[in-house]
XYZ file of C-alpha atoms in Angstrom:
752
model
C 0.000 0.000 0.000
C 1.385 3.425 -0.973
C 1.297 6.718 0.782
C -1.017 9.410 -0.441
C 1.693 11.409 -2.175
C 3.305 9.029 -4.645
C 5.947 10.093 -7.125
C 5.836 9.876 -10.851
C 6.143 6.283 -12.001
C 8.709 6.930 -14.700
C 11.452 7.299 -12.085
C 9.824 5.843 -8.950
C 9.470 2.454 -10.643
C 13.168 2.482 -11.549
C 14.128 3.114 -7.935
C 11.677 0.471 -6.712
C 13.254 -2.061 -9.086
C 16.659 -1.108 -7.704
C 15.487 -1.826 -4.130
C 13.963 -5.161 -5.083
C 17.103 -6.311 -6.893
C 19.741 -5.304 -4.324
C 20.271 -7.802 -1.553
C 20.699 -6.189 1.862
C 19.270 -2.815 0.785
C 16.167 -1.872 2.779
C 15.431 1.777 1.930
C 16.682 4.751 -0.049
C 16.416 8.504 0.596
C 16.902 11.084 -2.144
C 17.405 14.801 -1.530
C 17.658 16.298 -5.031
C 18.260 19.903 -4.021
C 21.127 18.962 -1.693
C 22.236 16.288 -4.193
C 22.559 13.621 -1.509
C 21.635 9.943 -1.578
C 21.285 7.771 1.516
C 20.804 4.015 1.489
C 19.767 1.839 4.449
C 21.511 -1.542 4.495
C 21.191 -4.610 6.679
C 24.178 -6.904 7.093
C 27.364 -6.980 5.001
C 27.135 -5.036 1.727
C 29.765 -4.320 -0.937
C 29.455 -0.535 -0.835
C 31.612 0.080 -3.909
C 29.523 -2.230 -6.067
C 26.325 -0.791 -4.576
C 27.466 2.715 -5.563
C 28.076 1.579 -9.137
C 24.624 0.008 -9.455
C 22.928 2.982 -7.813
C 24.645 5.198 -10.371
C 23.015 3.245 -13.202
C 19.585 4.344 -11.963
C 20.314 7.874 -10.779
C 22.398 8.935 -13.754
C 19.345 9.087 -15.995
C 17.208 10.832 -13.362
C 18.054 14.502 -13.267
C 17.640 16.235 -9.905
C 14.969 18.511 -11.387
C 12.960 15.447 -12.344
C 13.128 14.014 -8.836
C 12.197 17.375 -7.314
C 9.240 17.886 -9.661
C 5.666 17.694 -8.475
C 4.568 14.060 -8.218
C 1.817 12.774 -10.435
C 0.068 9.493 -11.104
C -0.125 6.341 -9.012
C 2.679 4.015 -10.071
C 2.598 0.359 -9.139
C 5.725 -0.163 -7.057
C 4.867 -3.653 -5.851
C 5.809 -4.156 -2.177
C 7.865 -0.933 -2.067
C 6.388 1.984 -0.109
C 7.021 5.539 -1.283
C 6.678 8.663 0.867
C 7.647 12.313 0.607
C 9.957 13.930 3.157
C 10.634 17.622 3.757
C 13.137 18.030 0.946
C 13.148 14.678 -0.779
C 11.626 11.256 -1.183
C 11.971 7.898 0.557
C 11.346 4.419 -0.812
C 11.246 1.531 1.636
C 10.994 -2.243 1.484
C 8.336 -3.926 3.652
C 9.629 -4.653 7.153
C 8.510 -5.162 10.736
C 8.370 -2.071 13.024
C 11.632 -2.949 14.797
C 13.685 -3.629 11.657
C 14.724 0.018 10.998
C 16.596 0.050 14.321
C 19.138 -2.331 12.823
C 19.556 -0.507 9.512
C 22.819 1.212 8.752
C 22.302 4.407 6.758
C 25.130 5.153 4.338
C 25.570 8.302 2.280
C 26.555 7.827 -1.359
C 27.792 10.136 -4.082
C 25.260 11.668 -6.428
C 26.426 10.445 -9.854
C 27.627 13.545 -11.691
C 30.108 12.172 -14.256
C 31.832 15.503 -14.888
C 32.130 16.178 -11.159
C 33.453 12.657 -10.530
C 36.029 13.032 -13.295
C 37.013 16.502 -12.084
C 37.275 15.271 -8.497
C 39.394 12.269 -9.497
C 41.628 14.593 -11.522
C 41.950 16.979 -8.573
C 42.655 14.065 -6.217
C 45.549 12.608 -8.169
C 46.974 16.055 -8.932
C 46.723 17.086 -5.266
C 48.418 13.847 -4.256
C 51.092 14.414 -6.891
C 51.697 17.948 -5.551
C 51.910 16.618 -1.988
C 54.378 13.957 -3.112
C 56.383 16.604 -4.987
C 56.525 18.892 -1.927
C 57.556 15.909 0.162
C 60.274 14.990 -2.330
C 61.670 18.522 -2.655
C 61.706 19.054 1.114
C 63.312 15.640 1.662
C 66.030 16.224 -0.940
C 66.778 19.749 0.276
C 66.973 18.623 3.903
C 69.233 15.690 2.963
C 71.638 17.902 1.005
C 71.796 20.506 3.766
C 72.476 17.800 6.355
C 75.053 16.005 4.212
C 77.119 19.081 3.369
C 76.567 20.895 6.666
C 75.400 24.030 4.854
C 72.816 24.951 7.493
C 71.978 24.332 11.150
C 70.666 20.866 12.045
C 67.278 22.246 13.068
C 66.706 23.529 9.513
C 67.184 20.030 8.074
C 64.804 18.646 10.702
C 62.294 21.363 9.801
C 62.450 20.377 6.114
C 62.123 16.703 7.022
C 59.056 17.674 9.099
C 57.509 19.386 6.044
C 58.204 16.241 4.025
C 56.581 14.055 6.687
C 53.441 16.204 6.879
C 52.963 16.584 3.104
C 53.773 12.926 2.364
C 51.569 11.573 5.158
C 48.605 13.945 4.857
C 46.466 11.751 2.601
C 47.457 8.564 4.453
C 46.469 10.179 7.761
C 42.985 11.049 6.448
C 42.399 7.496 5.205
C 43.790 5.944 8.393
C 41.536 8.142 10.550
C 38.434 7.170 8.566
C 39.301 3.489 8.942
C 40.049 3.810 12.648
C 36.623 5.352 13.184
C 35.206 2.143 11.696
C 37.602 0.044 13.800
C 39.701 -1.051 10.849
C 43.447 -1.039 10.370
C 45.097 -0.863 6.963
C 48.415 -0.147 5.250
C 47.973 3.606 5.758
C 48.076 3.058 9.509
C 51.183 0.891 9.142
C 52.982 3.541 7.089
C 52.222 6.284 9.594
C 53.279 4.019 12.470
C 56.611 3.320 10.787
C 57.177 7.014 9.995
C 56.420 7.947 13.601
C 58.724 5.203 14.825
C 61.514 6.388 12.520
C 61.214 9.905 13.912
C 61.249 8.497 17.463
C 64.658 6.923 16.892
C 66.023 9.966 15.056
C 65.751 8.537 11.542
C 63.916 11.569 10.163
C 65.066 11.187 6.598
C 64.110 7.494 6.478
C 60.580 8.327 7.688
C 60.295 11.131 5.144
C 61.596 8.860 2.373
C 58.998 6.233 3.296
C 56.118 8.707 3.066
C 57.485 10.246 -0.150
C 57.482 6.893 -1.924
C 54.148 5.923 -0.369
C 52.470 9.176 -1.485
C 53.990 8.819 -4.962
C 52.538 5.323 -5.373
C 49.172 6.619 -4.126
C 49.201 9.398 -6.735
C 49.969 6.847 -9.456
C 47.082 4.635 -8.288
C 44.657 7.570 -8.399
C 45.941 8.513 -11.854
C 44.943 5.077 -13.162
C 41.505 5.530 -11.576
C 41.183 8.974 -13.163
C 41.903 7.560 -16.613
C 39.041 5.093 -16.136
C 36.687 7.875 -14.984
C 37.652 9.874 -18.064
C 36.642 7.017 -20.366
C 33.265 6.753 -18.600
C 32.682 10.490 -18.829
C 33.336 10.419 -22.562
C 30.225 8.223 -22.812
C 28.056 10.048 -20.291
C 28.575 13.374 -22.067
C 26.593 11.844 -24.915
C 23.461 11.464 -22.791
C 21.021 14.349 -23.494
C 18.944 15.824 -20.652
C 15.829 17.025 -22.538
C 13.609 15.558 -25.271
C 11.018 17.098 -27.578
C 7.756 15.155 -27.115
C 5.014 15.243 -29.779
C 1.607 15.818 -28.150
C -1.775 14.533 -29.305
C -2.598 17.875 -30.976
C 0.613 17.805 -33.012
C 2.445 20.395 -30.925
C 5.656 19.625 -29.069
C 6.909 20.220 -25.539
C 10.288 19.795 -23.862
C 10.412 17.059 -21.263
C 13.198 15.717 -19.060
C 14.643 12.521 -20.472
C 14.136 10.808 -17.110
C 10.357 11.253 -17.476
C 10.035 9.614 -20.902
C 8.000 6.408 -21.036
C 7.702 3.639 -23.550
C 5.348 4.682 -26.329
C 6.021 8.434 -26.123
C 6.462 10.040 -29.547
C 9.579 12.186 -29.970
C 10.636 14.709 -32.576
C 14.360 14.797 -33.276
C 15.807 17.506 -35.502
C 19.028 17.407 -37.540
C 22.256 17.695 -35.511
C 20.414 16.708 -32.302
C 21.069 13.668 -30.155
C 18.490 10.924 -29.897
C 17.436 11.112 -26.218
C 16.656 7.415 -25.640
C 16.390 4.131 -27.532
C 13.511 4.453 -29.978
C 12.105 3.323 -33.351
C 11.633 5.661 -36.324
C 7.925 6.152 -37.099
C 8.169 9.043 -39.556
C 10.876 10.382 -41.851
C 14.339 9.065 -42.582
C 17.869 10.094 -41.705
C 21.304 8.741 -40.864
C 22.840 8.414 -37.410
C 26.374 8.754 -36.118
C 26.646 5.885 -33.625
C 30.319 6.394 -32.797
C 29.498 7.069 -29.137
C 28.321 3.465 -28.864
C 30.414 1.630 -31.419
C 33.467 3.798 -32.026
C 32.631 3.756 -35.752
C 31.948 7.177 -37.301
C 30.442 5.795 -40.530
C 26.825 7.072 -40.828
C 24.128 4.423 -40.399
C 20.996 4.895 -42.520
C 17.747 5.086 -40.532
C 14.436 4.585 -42.309
C 10.941 3.681 -41.173
C 10.927 1.159 -38.264
C 14.720 1.423 -37.879
C 16.010 1.406 -34.287
C 17.907 4.440 -32.966
C 19.905 4.614 -29.765
C 20.098 7.197 -26.987
C 23.170 9.422 -27.162
C 23.716 8.898 -30.916
C 23.595 11.842 -33.326
C 20.824 12.501 -35.859
C 22.807 13.710 -38.853
C 20.445 15.292 -41.360
C 16.753 14.321 -41.258
C 13.757 15.564 -39.261
C 12.253 12.391 -37.804
C 9.710 11.203 -35.298
C 10.493 8.182 -33.160
C 8.566 6.075 -30.658
C 10.289 5.472 -27.296
C 11.172 1.808 -26.825
C 12.953 1.988 -23.453
C 13.194 4.572 -20.660
C 16.522 6.328 -20.191
C 17.584 4.009 -17.361
C 17.368 0.999 -19.705
C 18.949 2.499 -22.825
C 21.941 0.882 -24.489
C 24.121 3.832 -23.450
C 23.013 3.660 -19.801
C 23.694 -0.078 -19.695
C 27.130 0.361 -21.220
C 28.066 3.051 -18.690
C 26.748 0.786 -15.942
C 28.825 -2.104 -17.273
C 32.009 -0.046 -17.080
C 31.292 1.297 -13.606
C 30.321 -2.120 -12.273
C 33.457 -3.569 -13.858
C 35.642 -1.353 -11.670
C 34.251 -3.004 -8.539
C 33.972 -6.653 -9.603
C 37.045 -8.421 -8.325
C 39.236 -10.692 -10.370
C 40.029 -14.150 -8.946
C 43.612 -13.162 -8.166
C 42.416 -9.912 -6.598
C 40.418 -11.903 -4.041
C 43.763 -13.345 -2.976
C 45.096 -9.892 -2.126
C 41.825 -8.961 -0.379
C 43.014 -11.120 2.504
C 45.717 -8.574 3.195
C 43.451 -6.204 5.048
C 42.795 -5.757 8.735
C 43.732 -9.353 9.648
C 47.106 -9.116 7.958
C 47.719 -5.719 9.537
C 47.041 -7.173 12.991
C 49.284 -10.160 12.209
C 52.071 -7.819 11.125
C 51.793 -5.708 14.271
C 51.769 -8.838 16.441
C 54.845 -10.225 14.661
C 56.722 -6.946 14.997
C 55.873 -6.676 18.707
C 56.929 -10.298 19.307
C 60.263 -9.810 17.512
C 60.881 -6.568 19.437
C 60.518 -8.502 22.694
C 62.688 -11.365 21.388
C 65.487 -8.990 20.309
C 65.284 -7.020 23.544
C 64.583 -9.608 26.253
C 65.830 -12.858 24.708
C 68.846 -11.668 22.707
C 69.798 -8.738 24.926
C 69.794 -6.107 22.175
C 69.222 -2.586 23.561
C 65.582 -1.555 23.287
C 65.963 2.016 21.988
C 69.658 2.869 21.903
C 71.187 2.559 18.422
C 74.953 2.693 17.897
C 77.188 2.377 14.849
C 77.790 -1.276 15.760
C 74.356 -2.396 17.009
C 70.896 -1.370 15.855
C 68.321 -1.190 18.643
C 65.436 -3.648 18.955
C 63.022 -0.821 18.170
C 64.982 0.132 15.028
C 64.873 -3.489 13.848
C 61.136 -3.688 14.618
C 60.466 -0.581 12.529
C 62.461 -2.055 9.646
C 60.495 -5.319 9.881
C 57.239 -3.359 9.969
C 58.207 -1.539 6.780
C 59.143 -4.595 4.761
C 56.108 -6.621 5.902
C 53.595 -3.931 4.914
C 51.621 -5.232 1.887
C 51.277 -1.929 -0.036
C 52.652 -3.249 -3.308
C 50.690 -6.489 -2.962
C 47.411 -4.677 -2.372
C 47.915 -2.454 -5.437
C 49.405 -5.083 -7.748
C 46.108 -6.409 -9.175
C 43.488 -3.614 -9.024
C 45.873 -1.146 -10.676
C 46.385 -3.543 -13.611
C 42.659 -4.347 -13.870
C 41.673 -0.656 -13.925
C 44.273 0.098 -16.586
C 43.035 -2.799 -18.754
C 39.391 -1.652 -18.389
C 40.373 1.876 -19.454
C 42.373 0.514 -22.421
C 39.405 -1.551 -23.591
C 36.823 1.223 -23.130
C 38.870 3.512 -25.351
C 38.877 0.872 -28.100
C 35.263 -0.256 -27.964
C 35.804 -3.291 -25.710
C 33.884 -3.302 -22.423
C 35.048 -5.710 -19.720
C 32.528 -6.501 -17.015
C 35.022 -6.882 -14.209
C 38.475 -8.235 -13.558
C 37.410 -11.880 -13.821
C 36.631 -11.454 -17.529
C 40.044 -9.885 -18.151
C 41.886 -12.747 -16.477
C 39.794 -15.631 -17.830
C 39.796 -14.624 -21.508
C 43.535 -15.238 -21.730
C 42.985 -18.832 -20.546
C 40.186 -19.715 -22.988
C 40.744 -22.947 -24.943
C 37.411 -23.144 -26.792
C 35.545 -20.313 -28.521
C 31.936 -21.138 -29.418
C 30.144 -18.755 -31.769
C 26.688 -18.136 -33.089
C 26.449 -17.828 -36.887
C 23.939 -15.119 -37.777
C 25.099 -11.681 -36.667
C 28.376 -13.039 -35.296
C 30.300 -14.895 -37.994
C 28.036 -13.347 -40.615
C 27.072 -9.694 -41.002
C 23.520 -10.225 -39.794
C 22.423 -7.840 -42.567
C 20.151 -10.355 -44.201
C 18.278 -9.539 -47.397
C 15.127 -11.189 -48.626
C 15.829 -13.175 -51.801
C 12.399 -14.718 -52.411
C 8.890 -15.049 -50.934
C 7.027 -18.306 -51.565
C 3.425 -19.183 -50.788
C 1.721 -22.580 -50.816
C -0.169 -22.613 -53.072
C 1.466 -19.863 -55.169
C -0.223 -16.499 -55.660
C -0.402 -15.184 -52.087
C 3.177 -13.964 -51.710
C 2.155 -10.435 -50.690
C -0.185 -11.833 -48.029
C 2.656 -13.964 -46.623
C 4.946 -10.923 -46.497
C 2.247 -8.793 -44.858
C 1.623 -11.405 -42.145
C 5.370 -11.729 -41.498
C 6.046 -8.003 -41.236
C 3.103 -7.542 -38.864
C 4.955 -9.667 -36.307
C 8.530 -8.795 -37.296
C 7.911 -5.072 -36.836
C 7.920 -5.840 -33.090
C 11.225 -7.732 -33.103
C 14.848 -6.524 -33.272
C 16.253 -9.809 -34.614
C 18.385 -9.450 -37.794
C 15.919 -11.667 -39.689
C 12.976 -9.524 -38.572
C 14.776 -6.335 -39.597
C 15.508 -7.754 -43.048
C 11.865 -8.753 -43.613
C 10.615 -5.351 -42.371
C 13.044 -3.573 -44.692
C 11.941 -5.679 -47.684
C 8.253 -5.088 -46.920
C 8.849 -1.330 -46.736
C 10.554 -1.411 -50.139
C 7.526 -3.257 -51.526
C 5.135 -0.748 -49.948
C 3.585 -3.333 -47.624
C 2.807 -1.913 -44.186
C 2.501 -4.018 -40.999
C -0.978 -4.704 -39.676
C -2.215 -4.049 -36.162
C -1.391 -6.673 -33.556
C -3.715 -7.642 -30.723
C -1.273 -10.099 -29.110
C 2.448 -10.682 -29.477
C 4.823 -13.293 -28.075
C 8.469 -14.099 -28.738
C 9.358 -17.793 -28.557
C 13.147 -17.952 -27.900
C 14.949 -20.136 -30.414
C 11.752 -20.750 -32.401
C 10.191 -17.535 -33.684
C 7.189 -15.310 -33.042
C 3.498 -15.733 -32.350
C 0.899 -13.022 -32.750
C -2.817 -12.404 -33.197
C -4.207 -9.829 -35.591
C -7.408 -9.308 -37.561
C -6.334 -12.255 -39.764
C -6.174 -14.554 -36.703
C -3.212 -16.248 -35.032
C 0.037 -16.196 -37.024
C 3.323 -18.022 -36.441
C 6.578 -16.761 -37.961
C 9.794 -18.698 -37.438
C 11.674 -21.933 -37.938
C 10.384 -24.940 -39.841
C 10.019 -26.825 -36.552
C 7.673 -24.140 -35.220
C 5.089 -24.730 -37.923
C 5.880 -28.398 -38.557
C 3.411 -29.830 -36.059
C 0.161 -31.709 -36.337
C -1.219 -32.048 -39.885
C 1.511 -29.860 -41.305
C 4.335 -32.181 -40.235
C 3.731 -34.757 -42.981
C 3.124 -32.062 -45.594
C 6.383 -30.244 -44.760
C 8.390 -33.402 -45.473
C 7.650 -32.941 -49.160
C 8.770 -29.299 -49.197
C 12.471 -29.147 -50.117
C 14.904 -27.387 -47.790
C 16.001 -23.872 -48.664
C 18.814 -23.750 -51.240
C 22.342 -23.961 -49.856
C 23.479 -20.630 -48.448
C 19.934 -19.390 -47.790
C 17.943 -19.185 -44.556
C 14.197 -19.760 -44.431
C 11.473 -18.231 -42.282
C 8.082 -19.930 -42.305
C 4.766 -18.107 -41.998
C 1.661 -19.988 -40.885
C -1.851 -18.583 -40.605
C -5.310 -20.106 -40.953
C -5.663 -18.357 -44.336
C -2.136 -18.581 -45.746
C 1.103 -20.514 -45.524
C 4.507 -19.852 -47.020
C 8.140 -19.091 -46.430
C 10.634 -16.288 -46.935
C 14.151 -17.080 -48.150
C 16.985 -14.830 -46.956
C 20.657 -14.530 -47.787
C 23.380 -13.421 -45.377
C 26.943 -12.254 -46.024
C 29.963 -13.511 -44.091
C 31.771 -10.896 -42.016
C 34.920 -9.735 -43.757
C 37.092 -10.362 -40.690
C 35.658 -13.717 -39.593
C 38.053 -15.952 -41.515
C 41.190 -14.130 -40.374
C 40.029 -14.178 -36.729
C 39.314 -17.910 -36.824
C 42.718 -18.565 -38.393
C 44.409 -16.493 -35.680
C 42.567 -18.403 -32.940
C 43.477 -21.742 -34.517
C 47.136 -20.664 -34.649
C 46.956 -20.102 -30.882
C 45.602 -23.622 -30.385
C 42.040 -22.489 -29.637
C 39.221 -24.789 -30.780
C 36.533 -22.880 -32.709
C 32.952 -24.148 -32.671
C 29.836 -22.914 -34.482
C 26.589 -23.251 -32.523
C 23.617 -22.289 -34.686
C 19.924 -22.908 -35.072
C 20.232 -22.928 -38.871
C 20.095 -26.039 -41.033
C 23.241 -28.140 -41.060
C 23.855 -27.791 -44.806
C 23.884 -23.987 -44.617
C 25.986 -24.030 -41.435
C 28.553 -26.443 -42.919
C 28.921 -24.292 -46.024
C 29.774 -21.216 -43.917
C 32.030 -23.244 -41.619
C 34.011 -24.677 -44.524
C 34.486 -21.248 -46.029
C 35.713 -19.822 -42.719
C 37.614 -22.799 -41.356
C 35.508 -23.496 -38.249
C 36.791 -26.660 -36.556
C 33.442 -27.978 -35.233
C 29.884 -27.344 -36.465
C 26.702 -28.007 -34.496
C 23.547 -26.972 -36.338
C 19.796 -27.061 -35.810
C 20.224 -26.224 -32.131
C 17.659 -24.816 -29.719
C 18.863 -22.544 -26.878
C 19.009 -25.487 -24.476
C 21.091 -27.449 -26.996
C 23.655 -24.644 -27.099
C 23.845 -24.728 -23.304
C 24.422 -28.497 -23.422
C 27.266 -28.018 -25.903
C 28.917 -25.378 -23.705
C 28.617 -27.585 -20.629
C 30.138 -30.469 -22.565
C 33.318 -28.463 -23.126
C 33.486 -27.122 -19.573
C 32.963 -30.636 -18.186
C 36.096 -31.650 -20.103
C 38.014 -29.053 -18.108
C 38.421 -26.668 -21.048
C 37.853 -22.961 -20.464
C 35.118 -21.947 -22.906
C 34.039 -18.591 -24.290
C 30.692 -18.008 -26.030
C 30.286 -15.262 -28.610
C 26.728 -14.277 -29.593
C 24.245 -11.463 -30.026
C 20.677 -12.759 -29.860
C 18.077 -13.627 -27.224
C 18.561 -17.305 -28.007
C 22.273 -16.935 -27.196
C 21.659 -15.600 -23.659
C 21.406 -19.036 -21.924
C 24.630 -20.286 -23.515
C 26.360 -16.986 -22.708
C 25.409 -17.528 -19.063
C 26.741 -21.109 -19.151
C 30.168 -20.203 -20.594
C 33.272 -19.368 -18.558
C 33.545 -16.118 -20.533
C 30.543 -14.611 -22.332
C 31.062 -12.126 -25.165
C 28.290 -10.087 -26.812
C 28.598 -8.634 -30.296
C 27.908 -4.920 -30.260
C 25.807 -2.581 -28.151
C 23.057 -3.173 -30.697
C 22.767 -6.801 -29.679
C 19.777 -8.006 -27.703
C 19.249 -6.842 -24.119
C 19.360 -10.455 -22.922
C 22.760 -11.013 -24.534
C 24.104 -7.725 -23.187
C 22.941 -8.534 -19.647
C 24.724 -11.900 -19.681
C 27.925 -10.701 -21.334
C 31.219 -10.478 -19.458
C 32.671 -8.633 -22.456
C 30.910 -6.442 -25.042
C 32.528 -5.801 -28.443
C 31.048 -2.378 -29.085
C 32.097 -1.897 -32.681
C 30.298 -5.030 -33.855
C 33.623 -6.224 -35.271
C 34.707 -9.777 -34.612
C 38.349 -8.654 -34.916
C 37.932 -6.966 -31.535
C 37.890 -10.449 -29.992
C 41.604 -10.700 -30.757
C 42.202 -7.242 -29.260
C 40.325 -8.244 -26.104
C 42.340 -11.456 -25.863
C 45.564 -9.507 -26.405
C 44.971 -7.040 -23.556
C 43.787 -9.956 -21.405
C 47.108 -11.708 -21.910
C 49.050 -8.507 -21.305
C 47.076 -7.810 -18.106
C 47.617 -11.354 -16.844
C 51.365 -11.041 -17.476
C 51.479 -7.669 -15.685
C 49.551 -9.107 -12.717
C 51.965 -12.020 -12.417
C 54.930 -9.652 -12.613
C 53.383 -7.421 -9.955
C 52.720 -10.354 -7.632
C 56.271 -11.618 -8.080
C 57.703 -8.166 -7.343
C 55.487 -7.482 -4.322
C 55.541 -10.944 -2.739
C 59.213 -11.438 -3.490
C 60.242 -8.172 -1.878
C 58.127 -8.870 1.235
C 59.441 -12.415 1.751
C 63.108 -11.688 1.041
C 63.302 -8.474 3.022
C 61.294 -9.877 5.956
C 63.668 -12.843 6.301
C 66.701 -10.567 6.044
C 65.211 -8.206 8.646
C 64.794 -11.030 11.149
C 68.578 -11.424 11.146
C 69.181 -7.676 11.356
C 70.738 -7.515 7.893
C 68.545 -4.707 6.509
C 68.998 -1.052 7.485
C 65.818 0.987 7.702
C 66.726 3.070 4.652
C 67.141 -0.024 2.481
C 63.898 -1.473 3.840
C 62.040 1.737 2.941
C 63.563 1.885 -0.532
C 62.817 -1.767 -1.264
C 59.263 -1.753 0.077
C 58.045 1.558 -1.318
C 60.185 1.177 -4.416
C 58.350 -2.060 -5.195
C 55.035 -0.232 -4.727
C 56.020 2.466 -7.214
C 57.324 -0.150 -9.654
C 54.048 -2.081 -9.427
C 51.979 1.032 -10.221
C 54.256 2.060 -13.089
C 54.202 -1.484 -14.410
C 50.381 -1.445 -14.435
C 50.357 1.909 -16.227
C 52.178 0.253 -19.122
C 48.840 -1.353 -20.028
C 47.431 2.060 -20.998
C 50.018 2.248 -23.769
C 49.752 -1.293 -25.122
C 49.433 -1.210 -28.888
C 46.333 -2.808 -30.356
C 47.252 -5.807 -32.548
C 47.182 -5.294 -36.293
C 44.077 -6.395 -38.148
C 44.575 -10.070 -39.068
C 44.735 -11.042 -42.724
C 43.116 -14.184 -44.057
């Protein structure tokens, strides 16, 4: 039951869906004017991932929309909506005592430009702090070494270095201490303080200089990723021109658009949301989605995508999806979510948090007591011959701190995500980046993946002959409501013939089979031979020859007419070269298709596919994928249609072709090849291999330095200065090594 003052459904429903989908989230408060978001959680919640998913919803909902006067009575299911003084609150059903146990957390309001600017300011501020620390440290060292100034002046400069180098670490350590957590920032400050306590000012300053430098490098990698996201979000328009019933137009916030609204889009304007052209024709620049600047012709019934540019025509388009569900919004969400999804190896380094910090402190304290009480080493007095127990403990604390280890994987993953986003390859998390390099089998759909998917109608047949136009009219009536490549080809052919779709009373998509609909002509089926080959038609269909080799067939069955449409598809220009490159790497290539075996074999032979499995339903594709995984072979699935979604979910790595692929495929994909080019699979695999190599190098550097230096420190063989240089030097090296991924050259286009 809803309160008396409900909000407009176009955004309230999106927020209600968010609440229902997020485990552990109980309520959400929005204060648009203050631009604050608060979320009530219960139990353990991954706050970083929650922020990314919250951004997906809020990004499309401008603050003015949320602050506007509520209207309508949206159905929010079990979610209760109420207005507060300066905002709105949505709440899951709960018992009266439950809110006492909620933990309210404040999240950032997703302003891409502000986030990018803030990340830029953060890494620059940290770089300035590191620079001040370095200059003060070097000046103080030179003055002390050459005796050019009083000792107190060198100490003063070392103090400046300590403050500037430890400022950011102190803020982070304080925030963690308030939440009763210890981390590497606390360890670094403890070591610096300990170094000062024993008179090793320059060693403490050197430690914080290197630590702040590595932190600036880490934030620079994060900034580069934010910059790639912002390049996409800048393409999202805020207002749309809606065509009213009387023919006039009004401006409306994009967040308030609903499915079915009619929009007018003028030349040189951006399409506000995903829509379908209902009047006029034009061409669109879809480079924001695909990276390809070649204009794409848009005629009647052609799909257009939010954030793409209308080049020259005045058109009207019917909204297909609200802004929160547009292809652009999903892509931005994929990138943001990817930053917070951990890779398998990253979970290994996650263990080095509070528990490891406590273990390190306990080890250092134990060794201090052993050196002092058991071995008789002076506790705090250091001489030229003997280093004190406290000095040795500080050295051990430095070398055991896991800074480099903690940064070794996320820095490489972020750099790889940024590299891919700039080249039209979207990775949905670190796991996809690591696993793709290990893939041994690549399974692919045929239509729209190995082939162009730009089918053209070659012939329309009716049984008996003479009703070809009726067959085409029945087919386009259903296909006008589908985004499948076959449906688009039939709709395009019908438009060229001047045959308009009829009005549908019912519509249903049957995954892997076809479409079912009811119109004035009765119930119509459009799809595979198996869909119509039931009952009395089964025996009759046996006498109808298969479609000629190289052609696909779509059957149309209605009480008043029966026939089929023959279509021809073209093989993608890069498919053969990609398959040859994969074979050269020892990867098994498999075609999984619902088409007839003869047509599938012909394409496979031309391309060099190692294994062909044709006539498959969606569940058959899943069985094939599981067969390979059961053999212990890492398997990737490459597809673009609704019928590919189950097999994409079953694969170790799922790859969707293009942002224009089906929503189901996009939702299941670990990797999205934005430019609709199969060659990008090799680019994705290349950066995956490079990232995996960088991660292994980083782990070897970080773990190796910790183990070797810790053992040496136990025997008192490592001076504090060397321990600082080795530990923080390895951290800087790890960050710089990860940054190399940003400059990896994309592999040359393979030649068949």
